[in-house]
Structure formats: structure tokens, C-alpha cells
Amino acid sequence: MVELLRRAPAQYWMLVTMWIRSSLAYPASFVLMLVSQALITGTDFIAVLLMFSHIKSFGGFSLAEMALLYGTASMTLGLADLFTGSIERIGQRIRGGDLDVWLIRPVPAFLQAVTDNFALRRLGRPLQALLVMVVALGNLQIGWTVPKVGLLAISLISGSIIFAAIFVLGAAFQFVSIDSAELANSFTYGGQQLTQYPLSIFGRNIVRAVTFVVPLAFVNYYPVLYVLGKPAPLGLPAWIGLLAPAVAVVMIALAALAWRGGLRRYRSTGS
């Protein structure tokens, strides 16, 4: 097991590099796809701008604060989608028998699944989100402290891990229900749509669900509340955002167990 973990980064990079070279074989096409990806994902923020052309505050958030919320939500999903999003195709690979081939290769099936048709054009979403975040931070008056700086930086990583874990959990469920990719998408892409808005605009039951059941609130909402100095909902302590890395670790463990359970249940596609 230790040897497998030691070799995993090199194997992952080897597989990713193969797909990147394929993408860059046609540079003009790649640039166009990258730009189009950024523009398409940017339409969500245009909707926010249009909304704030009529109002000055939404759910207790100003435009700059909403931009920070949007940027962190889109950034974390974009990174998770870039590095692990391909695993959502596992249902297709199970139906087509490709997983049988993966299992006899000297590379873990998980690494082959997350790098399957690795699409570098997905970098468009996090790049567009980064631009929004930079502009937002430049327009916010935040009393920066070491915990706030650290949490904002770490939350981008932990939030990406939480989304990546949800991708893996959705993929593991496809070992049971082959055609269930859209169900997982409701928690990943749908989760990004949810977390780009203040959770205070939703009912308390939804806030409880995304805090204690599917912890999407820890992707960006609670960390951003801490950075902005805003109170947490449900009477939770203001420092709850600091728990985001711990939640990410728990999600990694759950995703690993689910993936291993799915592989153990797999009995090939037959003839």
C-alpha cells in the first residue's frame, strides 16, 4: 500500500501528460475551447451583476462579498472538476467493459478513472473564478489576520477536496446504479450553484443539510463568513469555517471507502 501511494503522483502525472499533449496538438483549437469554457462559466456571474444593478445587498452580502463567494465556489469546483471530474464517466466504462481492462493494468483503476480523457480546457473555470476573486478582494475592506489569510488559502484546497470527494462518491454509486451520473452532478455542479449564493436566503433545513449531511457549506460559505467577519447561521460559532480542512479529511475517508466498496462489488460486465 505504501509503495502504491508513493508511485501514485508519478503515475497520475504520466497519464495526465498524455492527454495534455493530445490537447495541445492543436493549439488554436485548445485556446478557443479554453476561452469558451471561461466565458460560459462566467455567465453565472453576469447574472449576479444584473441582479445587483437593481439591488445593493442580497442575503446580507454586497456585490464585492457576493463576488468573493462566487469566486471561491467556482474555483473549488473548477479545480475538482479538472483533476477528478473525469471519474463521473465510470458508468460508461463499466457498461463498455473498459473497467475490466483497467483492472489488469499496473496502474490503479482510480488513477485511470480520474485521468480518463483529461480535459485541460476545464482550466477555464478556475481561471475565470480567480479573476473574479482578485477583483472582489481588491474592493473589500477586510481586517486581515493570519488565521483569515490562512483559512482563505486553505479553504480553496479543502473545498476542492470536498467537491472531488463528492465526484468519487457519485462514481462509486455507479457501481450499484450504472446510469446515475446526473445524480452526482446535482451535488457537484448543483452544489456550486448553491454555494455561490448566501445560504441565509435558503430555509434552515437546507442549511442544516449542507452543513451536517452533504457538507457543501464548508466548501466556501463558512470560511468566507469567517474572513468577512459575518455570523454563522443556525447559532453555530463564527469559527466553524476553521473546520473546513477537517471536513475535507472526513470526506476523503468516506470517498475512499465508497470507491473500494464499489470495486469489491464489481463483477465484470460478462460476455
CSV table of C-alpha atoms in Angstrom, one decimal, residues 2-207:
chain,number,residue,atom,x,y,z
A,2,VAL,CA,2.8,2.4,0.9
A,3,GLU,CA,4.5,1.6,-2.4
A,4,LEU,CA,1.3,2.3,-4.3
A,5,LEU,CA,0.8,5.7,-2.6
A,6,ARG,CA,4.5,6.6,-3.3
A,7,ARG,CA,4.1,5.8,-7.1
A,8,ALA,CA,0.6,7.4,-7.4
A,9,PRO,CA,1.7,11.0,-8.1
A,10,ALA,CA,4.1,10.0,-10.9
A,11,GLN,CA,1.6,7.7,-12.5
A,12,TYR,CA,-1.1,10.3,-12.3
A,13,TRP,CA,1.2,12.9,-13.9
A,14,MET,CA,2.2,10.4,-16.6
A,15,LEU,CA,-1.5,9.8,-17.6
A,16,VAL,CA,-2.3,13.5,-17.4
A,17,THR,CA,0.6,14.5,-19.6
A,18,MET,CA,-0.5,12.1,-22.3
A,19,TRP,CA,-3.9,13.9,-22.5
A,20,ILE,CA,-2.3,17.3,-22.3
A,21,ARG,CA,-0.1,16.6,-25.2
A,22,SER,CA,-3.1,15.5,-27.2
A,23,SER,CA,-5.0,18.7,-26.3
A,24,LEU,CA,-2.0,20.9,-27.3
A,25,ALA,CA,-1.6,19.2,-30.6
A,26,TYR,CA,-4.0,21.8,-32.0
A,27,PRO,CA,-3.1,25.0,-30.1
A,28,ALA,CA,-5.7,27.3,-31.7
A,29,SER,CA,-8.5,24.9,-31.0
A,30,PHE,CA,-7.3,24.5,-27.4
A,31,VAL,CA,-7.2,28.2,-26.8
A,32,LEU,CA,-10.7,28.7,-28.3
A,33,MET,CA,-12.1,25.9,-26.1
A,34,LEU,CA,-10.4,27.3,-23.0
A,35,VAL,CA,-11.7,30.8,-23.7
A,36,SER,CA,-15.2,29.5,-24.5
A,37,GLN,CA,-15.2,27.5,-21.2
A,38,ALA,CA,-14.3,30.6,-19.2
A,39,LEU,CA,-17.0,32.7,-21.0
A,40,ILE,CA,-19.7,30.0,-20.5
A,41,THR,CA,-19.0,29.6,-16.8
A,42,GLY,CA,-18.7,33.4,-16.5
A,43,THR,CA,-22.4,33.8,-17.4
A,44,ASP,CA,-23.3,32.8,-13.8
A,45,PHE,CA,-21.5,35.9,-12.5
A,46,ILE,CA,-23.1,38.1,-15.2
A,47,ALA,CA,-26.4,37.0,-13.7
A,48,VAL,CA,-25.1,38.3,-10.3
A,49,LEU,CA,-24.1,41.6,-11.8
A,50,LEU,CA,-27.5,42.0,-13.4
A,51,MET,CA,-29.2,41.3,-10.1
A,52,PHE,CA,-27.1,43.9,-8.3
A,53,SER,CA,-28.0,46.5,-10.9
A,54,HIS,CA,-31.3,46.6,-9.1
A,55,ILE,CA,-30.3,45.9,-5.5
A,56,LYS,CA,-27.5,46.9,-3.2
A,57,SER,CA,-27.5,43.8,-0.9
A,58,PHE,CA,-28.5,40.2,-1.2
A,59,GLY,CA,-28.8,38.0,1.8
A,60,GLY,CA,-26.7,40.5,3.7
A,61,PHE,CA,-23.9,40.4,1.1
A,62,SER,CA,-22.7,43.3,-1.0
A,63,LEU,CA,-21.7,42.9,-4.6
A,64,ALA,CA,-18.0,42.5,-3.7
A,65,GLU,CA,-18.8,40.0,-1.0
A,66,MET,CA,-21.0,38.0,-3.4
A,67,ALA,CA,-18.2,38.1,-5.9
A,68,LEU,CA,-15.9,36.5,-3.3
A,69,LEU,CA,-18.5,33.9,-2.5
A,70,TYR,CA,-19.0,33.2,-6.2
A,71,GLY,CA,-15.3,33.1,-7.0
A,72,THR,CA,-14.4,30.6,-4.2
A,73,ALA,CA,-17.4,28.4,-5.2
A,74,SER,CA,-16.4,28.3,-8.8
A,75,MET,CA,-12.7,28.0,-8.1
A,76,THR,CA,-13.1,24.9,-5.9
A,77,LEU,CA,-15.5,23.2,-8.3
A,78,GLY,CA,-13.3,24.0,-11.2
A,79,LEU,CA,-10.2,22.5,-9.6
A,80,ALA,CA,-12.1,19.4,-8.5
A,81,ASP,CA,-13.6,19.0,-12.0
A,82,LEU,CA,-10.2,19.5,-13.6
A,83,PHE,CA,-8.3,16.9,-11.5
A,84,THR,CA,-11.0,14.3,-10.7
A,85,GLY,CA,-14.2,15.2,-12.7
A,86,SER,CA,-13.5,12.5,-15.4
A,87,ILE,CA,-14.4,9.9,-12.9
A,88,GLU,CA,-18.1,10.6,-13.5
A,89,ARG,CA,-17.7,8.6,-16.7
A,90,ILE,CA,-17.1,5.4,-14.8
A,91,GLY,CA,-20.7,4.2,-15.6
A,92,GLN,CA,-19.9,4.3,-19.3
A,93,ARG,CA,-16.7,2.5,-18.7
A,94,ILE,CA,-18.5,-0.2,-16.7
A,95,ARG,CA,-21.1,-0.7,-19.5
A,96,GLY,CA,-18.4,-0.8,-22.2
A,97,GLY,CA,-16.1,-3.2,-20.4
A,98,ASP,CA,-13.2,-0.8,-20.2
A,99,LEU,CA,-13.0,-1.2,-16.4
A,100,ASP,CA,-12.0,-4.8,-16.9
A,101,VAL,CA,-9.0,-3.6,-18.9
A,102,TRP,CA,-8.1,-1.0,-16.3
A,103,LEU,CA,-8.1,-3.6,-13.5
A,104,ILE,CA,-5.4,-5.7,-15.2
A,105,ARG,CA,-3.1,-2.7,-15.9
A,106,PRO,CA,-0.2,-1.9,-13.5
A,107,VAL,CA,-1.8,1.4,-12.6
A,108,PRO,CA,-4.7,1.7,-10.0
A,109,ALA,CA,-8.1,1.9,-11.6
A,110,PHE,CA,-8.8,5.0,-9.6
A,111,LEU,CA,-6.0,6.9,-11.3
A,112,GLN,CA,-7.1,5.7,-14.7
A,113,ALA,CA,-10.7,6.8,-13.9
A,114,VAL,CA,-9.8,10.4,-12.8
A,115,THR,CA,-7.5,10.9,-15.8
A,116,ASP,CA,-9.8,9.4,-18.3
A,117,ASN,CA,-9.9,11.9,-21.3
A,118,PHE,CA,-8.3,14.6,-19.0
A,119,ALA,CA,-9.6,17.9,-20.4
A,120,LEU,CA,-7.2,20.8,-19.9
A,121,ARG,CA,-9.8,23.2,-21.2
A,122,ARG,CA,-11.6,22.8,-17.9
A,123,LEU,CA,-8.9,25.2,-16.6
A,124,GLY,CA,-11.1,27.9,-18.0
A,125,ARG,CA,-13.5,27.8,-15.0
A,126,PRO,CA,-10.9,28.3,-12.2
A,127,LEU,CA,-9.1,31.0,-14.2
A,128,GLN,CA,-12.3,32.9,-14.6
A,129,ALA,CA,-13.1,32.4,-10.9
A,130,LEU,CA,-9.6,33.6,-10.0
A,131,LEU,CA,-10.2,36.9,-11.9
A,132,VAL,CA,-13.4,37.4,-10.0
A,133,MET,CA,-11.8,36.7,-6.7
A,134,VAL,CA,-8.9,39.1,-7.3
A,135,VAL,CA,-11.3,41.9,-8.3
A,136,ALA,CA,-13.5,41.1,-5.3
A,137,LEU,CA,-10.7,41.2,-2.8
A,138,GLY,CA,-9.5,44.5,-4.3
A,139,ASN,CA,-12.9,46.0,-3.5
A,140,LEU,CA,-13.3,44.6,0.0
A,141,GLN,CA,-12.1,46.3,3.2
A,142,ILE,CA,-11.1,43.2,5.3
A,143,GLY,CA,-9.1,43.4,8.5
A,144,TRP,CA,-6.7,40.7,7.5
A,145,THR,CA,-5.2,38.5,10.2
A,146,VAL,CA,-3.0,35.4,9.9
A,147,PRO,CA,-6.0,33.0,10.5
A,148,LYS,CA,-8.1,34.8,7.9
A,149,VAL,CA,-5.3,34.7,5.2
A,150,GLY,CA,-4.5,31.1,6.0
A,151,LEU,CA,-8.2,30.0,6.0
A,152,LEU,CA,-9.0,31.6,2.7
A,153,ALA,CA,-6.0,29.9,1.1
A,154,ILE,CA,-6.6,26.5,2.7
A,155,SER,CA,-10.3,26.6,2.0
A,156,LEU,CA,-9.6,26.7,-1.7
A,157,ILE,CA,-7.8,23.4,-1.3
A,158,SER,CA,-10.2,21.8,1.2
A,159,GLY,CA,-13.2,23.0,-0.8
A,160,SER,CA,-11.7,21.4,-3.9
A,161,ILE,CA,-11.2,18.2,-2.0
A,162,ILE,CA,-14.8,18.2,-0.7
A,163,PHE,CA,-16.1,18.6,-4.3
A,164,ALA,CA,-13.6,15.9,-5.5
A,165,ALA,CA,-14.8,13.5,-2.8
A,166,ILE,CA,-18.4,14.1,-3.9
A,167,PHE,CA,-17.3,13.2,-7.5
A,168,VAL,CA,-15.8,10.0,-6.2
A,169,LEU,CA,-18.8,9.1,-4.1
A,170,GLY,CA,-21.0,9.7,-7.1
A,171,ALA,CA,-18.8,7.4,-9.2
A,172,ALA,CA,-18.8,4.7,-6.5
A,173,PHE,CA,-22.6,4.8,-6.5
A,174,GLN,CA,-22.5,4.0,-10.3
A,175,PHE,CA,-21.2,0.5,-9.4
A,176,VAL,CA,-24.7,-0.1,-8.0
A,177,SER,CA,-26.7,2.1,-10.3
A,178,ILE,CA,-24.9,2.4,-13.7
A,179,ASP,CA,-26.9,5.4,-15.1
A,180,SER,CA,-26.6,7.7,-12.1
A,181,ALA,CA,-24.1,10.3,-13.2
A,182,GLU,CA,-26.7,13.0,-13.2
A,183,LEU,CA,-27.5,12.3,-9.6
A,184,ALA,CA,-23.9,13.1,-8.7
A,185,ASN,CA,-24.0,16.2,-10.8
A,186,SER,CA,-26.8,17.6,-8.7
A,187,PHE,CA,-24.4,17.6,-5.8
A,188,THR,CA,-21.3,18.9,-7.7
A,189,TYR,CA,-22.4,21.3,-10.3
A,190,GLY,CA,-25.6,21.9,-8.5
A,191,GLY,CA,-23.7,22.3,-5.3
A,192,GLN,CA,-21.6,25.1,-6.9
A,193,GLN,CA,-24.8,26.9,-7.9
A,194,LEU,CA,-26.0,26.7,-4.3
A,195,THR,CA,-22.7,27.8,-2.7
A,196,GLN,CA,-22.2,30.8,-4.9
A,197,TYR,CA,-25.2,32.4,-3.0
A,198,PRO,CA,-25.5,33.2,0.7
A,199,LEU,CA,-27.1,30.2,2.4
A,200,SER,CA,-29.1,32.6,4.5
A,201,ILE,CA,-31.5,33.0,1.6
A,202,PHE,CA,-32.5,29.3,1.9
A,203,GLY,CA,-34.5,27.6,4.5
A,204,ARG,CA,-33.0,26.4,7.7
A,205,ASN,CA,-33.5,22.8,6.8
A,206,ILE,CA,-31.4,23.3,3.6
A,207,VAL,CA,-28.7,25.0,5.7
